[in-house]
CSV table of C-alpha atoms and ligand atoms in Angstrom, one decimal:
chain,number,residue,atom,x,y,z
A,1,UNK,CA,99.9,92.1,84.1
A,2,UNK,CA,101.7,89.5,86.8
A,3,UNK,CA,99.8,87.8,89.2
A,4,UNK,CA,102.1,86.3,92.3
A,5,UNK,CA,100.5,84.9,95.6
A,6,UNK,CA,101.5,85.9,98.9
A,7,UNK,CA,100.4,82.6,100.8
A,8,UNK,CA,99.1,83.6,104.3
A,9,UNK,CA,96.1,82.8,105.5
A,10,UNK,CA,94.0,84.1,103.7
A,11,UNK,CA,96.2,84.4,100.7
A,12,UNK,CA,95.8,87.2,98.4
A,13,UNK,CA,97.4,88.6,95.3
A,14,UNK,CA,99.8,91.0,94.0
A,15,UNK,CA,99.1,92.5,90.6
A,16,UNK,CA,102.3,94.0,89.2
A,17,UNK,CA,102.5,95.6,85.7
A,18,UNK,CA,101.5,98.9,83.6
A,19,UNK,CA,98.5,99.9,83.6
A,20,UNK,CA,97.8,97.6,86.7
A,21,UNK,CA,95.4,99.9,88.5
A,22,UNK,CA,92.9,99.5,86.2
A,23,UNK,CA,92.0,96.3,88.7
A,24,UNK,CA,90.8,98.6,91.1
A,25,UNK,CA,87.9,99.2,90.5
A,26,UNK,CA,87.3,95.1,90.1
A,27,UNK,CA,88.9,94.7,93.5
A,28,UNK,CA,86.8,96.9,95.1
A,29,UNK,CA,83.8,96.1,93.6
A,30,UNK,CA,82.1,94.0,96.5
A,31,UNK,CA,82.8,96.9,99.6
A,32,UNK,CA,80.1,99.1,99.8
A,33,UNK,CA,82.0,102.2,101.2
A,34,UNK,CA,85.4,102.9,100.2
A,35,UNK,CA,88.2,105.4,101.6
A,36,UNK,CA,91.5,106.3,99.6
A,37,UNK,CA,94.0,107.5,101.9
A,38,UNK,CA,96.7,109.4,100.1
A,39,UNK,CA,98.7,112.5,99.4
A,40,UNK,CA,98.4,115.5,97.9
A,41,UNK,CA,100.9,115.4,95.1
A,42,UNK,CA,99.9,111.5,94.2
A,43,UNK,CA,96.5,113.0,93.4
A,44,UNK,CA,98.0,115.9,91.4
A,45,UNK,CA,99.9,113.7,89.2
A,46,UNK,CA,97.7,110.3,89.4
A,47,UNK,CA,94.3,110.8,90.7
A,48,UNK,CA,92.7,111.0,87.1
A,49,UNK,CA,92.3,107.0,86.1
A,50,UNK,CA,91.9,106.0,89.6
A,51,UNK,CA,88.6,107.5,91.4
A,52,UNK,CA,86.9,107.0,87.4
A,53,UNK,CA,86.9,103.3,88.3
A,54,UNK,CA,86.6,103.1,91.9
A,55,UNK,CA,83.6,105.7,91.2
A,56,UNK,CA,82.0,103.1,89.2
A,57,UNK,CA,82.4,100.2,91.5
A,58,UNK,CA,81.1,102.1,94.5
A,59,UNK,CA,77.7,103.5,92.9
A,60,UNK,CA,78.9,107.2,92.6
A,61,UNK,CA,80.8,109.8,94.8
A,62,UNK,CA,78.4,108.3,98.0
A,63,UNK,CA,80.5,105.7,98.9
A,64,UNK,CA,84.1,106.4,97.8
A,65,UNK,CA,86.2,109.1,99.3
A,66,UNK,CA,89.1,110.4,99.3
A,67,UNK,CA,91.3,111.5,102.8
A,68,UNK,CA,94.7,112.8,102.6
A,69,UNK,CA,98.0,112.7,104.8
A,70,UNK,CA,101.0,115.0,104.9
A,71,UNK,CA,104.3,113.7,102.9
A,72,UNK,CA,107.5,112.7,104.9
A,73,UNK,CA,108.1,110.4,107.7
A,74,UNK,CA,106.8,113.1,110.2
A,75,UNK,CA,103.5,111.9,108.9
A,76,UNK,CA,103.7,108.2,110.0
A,77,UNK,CA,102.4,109.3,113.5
A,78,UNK,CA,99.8,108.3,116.4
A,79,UNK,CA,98.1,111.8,115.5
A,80,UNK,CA,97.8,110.8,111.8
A,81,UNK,CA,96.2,107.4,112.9
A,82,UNK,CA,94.0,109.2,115.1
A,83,UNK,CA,93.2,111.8,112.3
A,84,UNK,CA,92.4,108.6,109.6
A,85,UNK,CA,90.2,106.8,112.1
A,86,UNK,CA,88.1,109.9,112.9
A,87,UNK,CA,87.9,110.7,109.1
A,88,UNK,CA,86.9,106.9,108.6
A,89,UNK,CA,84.2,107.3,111.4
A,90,UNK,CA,82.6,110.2,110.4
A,91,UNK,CA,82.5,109.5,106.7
A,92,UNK,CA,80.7,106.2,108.2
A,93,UNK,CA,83.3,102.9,107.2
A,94,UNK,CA,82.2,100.0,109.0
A,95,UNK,CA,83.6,96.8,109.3
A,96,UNK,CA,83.1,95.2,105.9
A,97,UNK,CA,84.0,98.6,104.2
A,98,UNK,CA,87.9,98.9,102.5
A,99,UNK,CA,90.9,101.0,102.9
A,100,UNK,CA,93.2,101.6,100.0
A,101,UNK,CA,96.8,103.1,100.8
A,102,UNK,CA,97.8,105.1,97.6
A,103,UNK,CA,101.2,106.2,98.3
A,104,UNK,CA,104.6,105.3,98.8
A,105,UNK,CA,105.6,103.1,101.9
A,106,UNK,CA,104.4,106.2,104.3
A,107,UNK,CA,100.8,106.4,103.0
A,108,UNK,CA,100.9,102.1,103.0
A,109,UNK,CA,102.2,102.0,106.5
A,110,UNK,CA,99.9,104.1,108.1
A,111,UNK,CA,96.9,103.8,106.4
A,112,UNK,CA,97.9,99.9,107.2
A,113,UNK,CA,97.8,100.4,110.6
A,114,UNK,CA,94.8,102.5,110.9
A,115,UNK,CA,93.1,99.8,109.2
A,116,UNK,CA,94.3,97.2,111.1
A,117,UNK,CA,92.8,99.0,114.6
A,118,UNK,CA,90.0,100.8,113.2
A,119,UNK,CA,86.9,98.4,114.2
A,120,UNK,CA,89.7,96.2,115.4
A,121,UNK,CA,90.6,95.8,111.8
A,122,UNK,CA,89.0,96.6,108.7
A,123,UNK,CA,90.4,95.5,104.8
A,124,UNK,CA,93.3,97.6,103.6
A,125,UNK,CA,94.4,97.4,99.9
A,126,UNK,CA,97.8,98.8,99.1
A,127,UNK,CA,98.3,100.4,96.1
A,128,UNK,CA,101.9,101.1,96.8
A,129,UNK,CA,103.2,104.2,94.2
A,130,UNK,CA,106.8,104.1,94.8
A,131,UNK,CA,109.9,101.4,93.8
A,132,UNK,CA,110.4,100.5,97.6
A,133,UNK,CA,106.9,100.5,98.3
A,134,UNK,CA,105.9,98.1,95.7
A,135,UNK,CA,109.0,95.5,96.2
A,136,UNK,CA,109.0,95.9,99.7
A,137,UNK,CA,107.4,98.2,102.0
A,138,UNK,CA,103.4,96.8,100.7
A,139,UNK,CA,104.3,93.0,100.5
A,140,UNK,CA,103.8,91.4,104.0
A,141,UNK,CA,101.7,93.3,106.5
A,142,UNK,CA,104.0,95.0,108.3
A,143,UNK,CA,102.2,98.5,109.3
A,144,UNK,CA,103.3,100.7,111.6
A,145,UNK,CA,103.8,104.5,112.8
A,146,UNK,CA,106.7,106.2,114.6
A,147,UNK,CA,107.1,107.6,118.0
A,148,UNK,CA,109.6,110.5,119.3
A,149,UNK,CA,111.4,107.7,120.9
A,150,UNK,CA,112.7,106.0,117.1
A,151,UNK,CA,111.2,104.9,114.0
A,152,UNK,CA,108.3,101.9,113.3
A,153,UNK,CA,107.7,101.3,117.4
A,154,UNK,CA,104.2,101.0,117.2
A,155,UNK,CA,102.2,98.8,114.7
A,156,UNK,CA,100.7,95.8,114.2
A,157,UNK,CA,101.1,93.0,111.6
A,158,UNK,CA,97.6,93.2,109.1
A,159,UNK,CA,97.9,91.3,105.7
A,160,UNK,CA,96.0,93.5,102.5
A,161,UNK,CA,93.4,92.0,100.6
A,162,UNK,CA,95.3,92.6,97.9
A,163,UNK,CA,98.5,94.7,96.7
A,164,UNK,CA,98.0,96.6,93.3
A,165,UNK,CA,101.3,97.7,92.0
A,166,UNK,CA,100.9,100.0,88.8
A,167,UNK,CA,104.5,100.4,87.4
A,168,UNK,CA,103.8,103.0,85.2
A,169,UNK,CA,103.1,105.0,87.9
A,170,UNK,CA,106.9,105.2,88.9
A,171,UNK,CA,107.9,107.6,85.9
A,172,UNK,CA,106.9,110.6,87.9
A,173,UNK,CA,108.8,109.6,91.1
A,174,UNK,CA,111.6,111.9,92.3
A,175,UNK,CA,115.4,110.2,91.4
A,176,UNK,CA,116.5,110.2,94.3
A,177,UNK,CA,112.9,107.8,95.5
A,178,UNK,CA,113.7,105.8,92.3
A,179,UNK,CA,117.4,105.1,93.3
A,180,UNK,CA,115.8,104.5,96.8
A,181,UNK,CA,114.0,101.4,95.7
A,182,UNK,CA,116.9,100.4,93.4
A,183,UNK,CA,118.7,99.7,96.8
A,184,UNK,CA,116.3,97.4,98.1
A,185,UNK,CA,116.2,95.5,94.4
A,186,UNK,CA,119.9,95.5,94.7
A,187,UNK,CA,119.1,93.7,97.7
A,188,UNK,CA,116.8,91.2,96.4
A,189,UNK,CA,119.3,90.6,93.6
A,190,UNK,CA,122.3,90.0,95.9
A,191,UNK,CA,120.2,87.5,97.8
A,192,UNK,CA,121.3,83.7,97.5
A,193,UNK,CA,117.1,83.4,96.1
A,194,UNK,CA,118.4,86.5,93.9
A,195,UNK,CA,119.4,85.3,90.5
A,196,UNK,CA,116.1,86.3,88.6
A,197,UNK,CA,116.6,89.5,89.8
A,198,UNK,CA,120.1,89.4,89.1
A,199,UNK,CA,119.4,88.9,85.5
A,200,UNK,CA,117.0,91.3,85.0
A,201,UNK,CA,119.7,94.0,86.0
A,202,UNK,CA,122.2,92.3,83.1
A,203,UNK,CA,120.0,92.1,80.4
A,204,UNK,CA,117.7,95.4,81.2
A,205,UNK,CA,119.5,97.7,82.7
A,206,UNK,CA,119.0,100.5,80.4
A,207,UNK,CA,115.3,100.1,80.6
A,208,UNK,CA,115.2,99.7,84.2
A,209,UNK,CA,117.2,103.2,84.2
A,210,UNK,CA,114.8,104.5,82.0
A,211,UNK,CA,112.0,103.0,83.7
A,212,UNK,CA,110.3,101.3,81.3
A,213,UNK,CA,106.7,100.3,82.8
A,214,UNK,CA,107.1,96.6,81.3
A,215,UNK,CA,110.4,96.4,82.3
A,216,UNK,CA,110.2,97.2,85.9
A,217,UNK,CA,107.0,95.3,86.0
A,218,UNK,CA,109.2,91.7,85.6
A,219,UNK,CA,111.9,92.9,88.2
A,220,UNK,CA,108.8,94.5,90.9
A,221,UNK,CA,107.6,91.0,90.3
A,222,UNK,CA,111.3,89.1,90.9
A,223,UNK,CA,111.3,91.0,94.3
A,224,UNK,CA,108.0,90.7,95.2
A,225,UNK,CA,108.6,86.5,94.1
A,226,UNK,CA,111.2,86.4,96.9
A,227,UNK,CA,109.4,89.0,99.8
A,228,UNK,CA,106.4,86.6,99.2
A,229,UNK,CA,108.2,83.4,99.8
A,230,UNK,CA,109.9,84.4,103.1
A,231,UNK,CA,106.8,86.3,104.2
A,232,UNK,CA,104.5,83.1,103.7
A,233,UNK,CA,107.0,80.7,105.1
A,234,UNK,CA,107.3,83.2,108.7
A,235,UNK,CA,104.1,85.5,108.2
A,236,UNK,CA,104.8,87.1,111.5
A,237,UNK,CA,108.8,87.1,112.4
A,238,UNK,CA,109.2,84.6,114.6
A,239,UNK,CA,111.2,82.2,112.8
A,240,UNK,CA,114.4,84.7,112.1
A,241,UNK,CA,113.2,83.5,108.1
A,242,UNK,CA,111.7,87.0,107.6
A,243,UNK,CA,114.8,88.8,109.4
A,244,UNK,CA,116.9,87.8,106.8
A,245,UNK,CA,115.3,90.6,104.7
A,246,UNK,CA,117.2,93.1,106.2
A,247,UNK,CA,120.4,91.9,104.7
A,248,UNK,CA,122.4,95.2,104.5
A,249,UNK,CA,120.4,97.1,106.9
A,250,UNK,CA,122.3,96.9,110.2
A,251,UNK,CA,124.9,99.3,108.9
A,252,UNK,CA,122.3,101.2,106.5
A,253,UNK,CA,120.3,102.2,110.0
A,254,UNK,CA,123.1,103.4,111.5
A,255,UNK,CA,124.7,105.4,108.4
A,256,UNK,CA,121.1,107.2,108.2
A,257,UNK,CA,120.9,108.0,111.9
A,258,UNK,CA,124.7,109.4,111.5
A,259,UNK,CA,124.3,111.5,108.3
A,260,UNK,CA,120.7,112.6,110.0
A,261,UNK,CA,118.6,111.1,107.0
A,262,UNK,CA,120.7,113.4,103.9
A,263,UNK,CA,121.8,110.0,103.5
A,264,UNK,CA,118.8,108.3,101.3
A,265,UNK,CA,117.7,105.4,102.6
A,266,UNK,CA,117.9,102.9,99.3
A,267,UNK,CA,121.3,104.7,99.2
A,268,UNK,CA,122.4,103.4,103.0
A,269,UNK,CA,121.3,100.3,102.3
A,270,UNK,CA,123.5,100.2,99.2
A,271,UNK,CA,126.6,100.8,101.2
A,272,UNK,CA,125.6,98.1,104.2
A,273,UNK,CA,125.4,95.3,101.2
A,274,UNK,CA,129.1,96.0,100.5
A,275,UNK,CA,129.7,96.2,104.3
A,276,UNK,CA,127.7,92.5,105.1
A,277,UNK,CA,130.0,91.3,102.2
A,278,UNK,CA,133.3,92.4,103.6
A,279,UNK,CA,132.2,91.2,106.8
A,280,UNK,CA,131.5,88.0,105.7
A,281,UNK,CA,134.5,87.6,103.4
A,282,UNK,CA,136.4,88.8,106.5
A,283,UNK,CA,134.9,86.3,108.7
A,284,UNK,CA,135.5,83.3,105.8
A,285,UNK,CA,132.2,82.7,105.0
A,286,UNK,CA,132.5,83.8,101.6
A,287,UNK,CA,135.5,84.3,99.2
A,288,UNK,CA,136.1,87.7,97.6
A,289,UNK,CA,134.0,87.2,94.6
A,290,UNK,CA,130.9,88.2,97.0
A,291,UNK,CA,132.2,91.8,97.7
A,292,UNK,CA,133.1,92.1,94.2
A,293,UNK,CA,129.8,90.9,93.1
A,294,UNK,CA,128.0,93.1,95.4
A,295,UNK,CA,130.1,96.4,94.1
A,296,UNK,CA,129.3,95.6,90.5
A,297,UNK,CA,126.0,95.4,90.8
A,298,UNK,CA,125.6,98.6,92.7
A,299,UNK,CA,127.6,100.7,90.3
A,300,UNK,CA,125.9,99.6,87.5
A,301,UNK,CA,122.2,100.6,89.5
A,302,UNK,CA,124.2,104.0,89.8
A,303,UNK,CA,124.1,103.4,93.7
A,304,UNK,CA,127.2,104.3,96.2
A,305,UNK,CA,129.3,101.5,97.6
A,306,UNK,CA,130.6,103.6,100.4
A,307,UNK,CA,130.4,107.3,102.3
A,308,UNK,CA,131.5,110.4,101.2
A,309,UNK,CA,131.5,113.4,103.2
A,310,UNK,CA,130.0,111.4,106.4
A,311,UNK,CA,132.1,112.2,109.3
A,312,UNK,CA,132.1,108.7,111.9
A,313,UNK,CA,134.2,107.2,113.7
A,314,UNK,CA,134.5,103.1,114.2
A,315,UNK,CA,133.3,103.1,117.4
A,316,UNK,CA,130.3,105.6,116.7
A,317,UNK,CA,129.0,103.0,114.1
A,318,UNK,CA,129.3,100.1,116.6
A,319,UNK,CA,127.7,102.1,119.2
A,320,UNK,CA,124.2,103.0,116.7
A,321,UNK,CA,124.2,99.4,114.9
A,322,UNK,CA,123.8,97.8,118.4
A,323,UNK,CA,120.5,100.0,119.0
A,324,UNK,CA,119.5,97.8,116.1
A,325,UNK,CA,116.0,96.1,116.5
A,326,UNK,CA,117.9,93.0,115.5
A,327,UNK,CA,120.1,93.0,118.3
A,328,UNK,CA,119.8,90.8,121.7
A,329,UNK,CA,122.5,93.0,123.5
A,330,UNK,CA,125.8,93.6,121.3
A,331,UNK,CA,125.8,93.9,117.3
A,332,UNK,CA,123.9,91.4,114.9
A,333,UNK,CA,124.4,91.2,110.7
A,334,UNK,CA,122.6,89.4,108.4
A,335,UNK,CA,125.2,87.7,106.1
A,336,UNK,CA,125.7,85.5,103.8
A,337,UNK,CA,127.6,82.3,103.7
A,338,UNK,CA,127.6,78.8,102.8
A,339,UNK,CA,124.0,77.9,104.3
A,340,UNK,CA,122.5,81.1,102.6
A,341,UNK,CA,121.7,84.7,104.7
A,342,UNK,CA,122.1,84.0,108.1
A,343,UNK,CA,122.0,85.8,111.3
A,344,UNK,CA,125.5,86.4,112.9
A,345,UNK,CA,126.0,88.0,116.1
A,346,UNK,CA,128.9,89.8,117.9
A,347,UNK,CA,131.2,89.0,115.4
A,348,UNK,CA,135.2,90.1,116.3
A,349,UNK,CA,135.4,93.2,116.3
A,350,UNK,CA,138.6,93.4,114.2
A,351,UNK,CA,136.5,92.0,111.4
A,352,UNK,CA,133.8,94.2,111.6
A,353,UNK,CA,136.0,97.4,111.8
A,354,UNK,CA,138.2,96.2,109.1
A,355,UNK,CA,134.6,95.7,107.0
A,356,UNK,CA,133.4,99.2,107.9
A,357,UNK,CA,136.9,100.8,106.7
A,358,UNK,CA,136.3,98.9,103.1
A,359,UNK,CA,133.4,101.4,103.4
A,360,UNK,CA,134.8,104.6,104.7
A,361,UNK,CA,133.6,104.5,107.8
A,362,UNK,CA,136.5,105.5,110.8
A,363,UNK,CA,139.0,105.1,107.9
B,401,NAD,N1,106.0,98.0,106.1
B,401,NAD,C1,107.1,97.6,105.7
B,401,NAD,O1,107.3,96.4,105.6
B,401,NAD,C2,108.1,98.5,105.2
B,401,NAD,C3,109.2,98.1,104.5
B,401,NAD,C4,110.1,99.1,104.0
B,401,NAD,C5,109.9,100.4,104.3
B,401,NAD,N2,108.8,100.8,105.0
B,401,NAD,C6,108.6,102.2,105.3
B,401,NAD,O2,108.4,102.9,104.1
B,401,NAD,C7,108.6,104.3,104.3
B,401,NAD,C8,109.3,104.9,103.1
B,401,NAD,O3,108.5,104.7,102.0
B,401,NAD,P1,108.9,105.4,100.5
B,401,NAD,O4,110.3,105.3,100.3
B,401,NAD,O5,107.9,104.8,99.6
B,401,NAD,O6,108.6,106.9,100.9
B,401,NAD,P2,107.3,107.9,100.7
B,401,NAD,O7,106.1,107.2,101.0
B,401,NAD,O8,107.6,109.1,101.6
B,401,NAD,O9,107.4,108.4,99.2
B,401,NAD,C9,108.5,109.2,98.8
B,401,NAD,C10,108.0,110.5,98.1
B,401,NAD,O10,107.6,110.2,96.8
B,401,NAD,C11,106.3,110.7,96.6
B,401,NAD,N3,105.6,109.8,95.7
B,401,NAD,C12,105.1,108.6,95.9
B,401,NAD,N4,104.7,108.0,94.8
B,401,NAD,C13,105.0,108.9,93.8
B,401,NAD,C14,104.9,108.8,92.4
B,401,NAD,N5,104.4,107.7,91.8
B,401,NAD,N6,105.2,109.9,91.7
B,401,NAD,C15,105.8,111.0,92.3
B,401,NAD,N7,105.9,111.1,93.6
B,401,NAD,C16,105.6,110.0,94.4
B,401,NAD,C17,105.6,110.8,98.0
B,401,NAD,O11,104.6,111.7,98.0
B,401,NAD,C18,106.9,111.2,98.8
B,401,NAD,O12,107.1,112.6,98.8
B,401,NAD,C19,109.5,104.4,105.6
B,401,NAD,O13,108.7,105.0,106.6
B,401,NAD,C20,109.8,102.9,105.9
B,401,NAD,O14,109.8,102.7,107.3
B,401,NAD,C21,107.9,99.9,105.4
């Protein structure tokens, strides 16, 4: 098991590795009521080793309990927050009591933010059961639900006590979830900060594909490495330190708006890497080995370097990146270039269309 800190005040740790969750019930330990939020199918195929500790930490069935949330994005709602915080109310969780998200980022983020406005904020624990979850999505505090009006728009930042990430947990997930995560490790990789990651991919890639517990339990913990550096040096985004995590996702949020989320999102973000690398090659803030770079490494995580069958036009993708939360008015990127990932905005607009035809978009 790997032990990183994610230095915020307070800090706390992230425990990464098989068998991981058996710290649960240790973590726990000192709460004297404790809720689970999490979903049906997680406790179908995982629920077995988990309450058995918890159970024991808790004295007995009184104070642990379970409360489960529909699966999909539809689920990260203001009604599901108002659902959790009446469960947590009448099932009697004060103050000093914890949360633990069990899930994938969906569970994490809104049992996150229920947490953080229940009692005007009570401990949460993520236990993050997905790839993206555990090298991104439950690293950081970021918790938040969605409105009709666009993803994420209402949340609050609210640190867990502690992240549990149990890698053998990831051999049930769907492929398609698994390749999701592999996008944002390709990510992590492709960062300046990225070469332990990078490596990992060289030397382990069949195990990685295979999803060997130990295996992915080093490279969670290369991600999580770098997420916990940015996160402690600009805990609440107001440096632009922390934005630099979204390298790749200007395009990636417009290419799953477009293809109306059939588009996966580990998969979009796949395809904005080798966009942020054209752009900055075309821009001369990188030679051509950065594109290549970026390329190889996504075909050899099986992900896709541009669309197929996605049917948008130059001006379409302009149009949706500049709705990005990044933007001040216009288009921002994250790229990379001499000084590291950068922010970049309005960029010429010859470059940027010339980057979007290297990935079939208005080609
Ligand atoms: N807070 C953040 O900083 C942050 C960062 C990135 C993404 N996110 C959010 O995360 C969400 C996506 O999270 P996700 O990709 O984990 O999706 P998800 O939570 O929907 O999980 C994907 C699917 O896999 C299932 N699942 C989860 N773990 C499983 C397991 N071990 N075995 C089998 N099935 C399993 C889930 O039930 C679900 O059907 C988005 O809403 C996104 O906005 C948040």
């Amino acid at each position: 098991v790997r032990r990183l800190t994610v230095a915020v005040d307070p800090p706390y740790e992230v425990i990464i590795g098989d068998g991981a969750r058996s710290e649960l019930g240790a973590l726990a330990e000192d709460y004297r009521r404790v809720v689970i939020v999490s979903q049906q199918r997680l406790l179908d195929l995982h629920a077995a080793a988990i309450p058995v500790d918890l159970a024991r930490a808790t004295d007995g069935d009184e104070g642990l309990w379970f409360v489960l949330i529909d699966d999909g994005e539809g689920a990260k709602s203001l009604s599901t927050t108002e659902y959790l915080c009446r469960a947590f109310a009448s099932g009697g969780l004060l103050r000093d009591d914890l949360v633990i998200a069990f899930g994938g980022g969906i569970v994490g983020d809104v049992a996150g933010f229920a947490a953080a406005v229940y009692h005007r904020g009570v401990a949460v624990l993520q236990a993050p059961t997905t790839l993206l979850a555990q090298v991104d999505a439950a690293i950081g505090g970021k918790t938040a639900v969605n409105l009709p009006e666009g993803k994420n728009l209402v949340g609050a930042f609210h640190q867990p006590t502690a992240v549990v990430a149990d890698t053998s947990l990831l051999s049930t997930l769907p492929d398609r979830e698994f390749r999701c995560g592999l996008g944002e490790v390709a990510k992590y990789a492709l960062m300046p900060e990225g070469d332990a990651v990078a490596s990992i991919i060289e030397r382990d890639l069949d195990p990685i594909l295979a999803r060997d517990a130990e295996v992915l339990a080093a490279l969670v913990a290369a991600c999580v490495d770098i997420k916990a550096d940015v996160v402690a040096r600009d805990p609440e985004e107001q440096t632009g330190l922390r934005a630099t995590l979204n390298y790749g996702h200007t395009l990636a949020h417009a290419l799953e708006i477009a293809a109306e989320h059939s588009l996966a999102h580990g998969e979009a973000v796949a395809i904005g890497l080798v966009f942020a690398a054209n752009l900055a090659r075309n821009l001369e803030r990188v030679g051509d080995e950065v594109p290549t770079r970026v390329v190889t490494t996504l075909e050899n995580l099986g992900l896709p370097t541009s669309v197929s069958r996605l049917d948008l036009s130059a001006d379409e993708a302009v149009t949706l990146m500049s709705r990005d939360k990044k933007s001040k008015g216009g288009v921002t990127f994250v790229l990379p270039g001499s000084r590291g990932l950068e922010r970049v905005d309005n960029p010429p607009r010859a470059a940027v269309e010339h980057a979007l035809e290297s990935v079939g978009v208005g080609a």
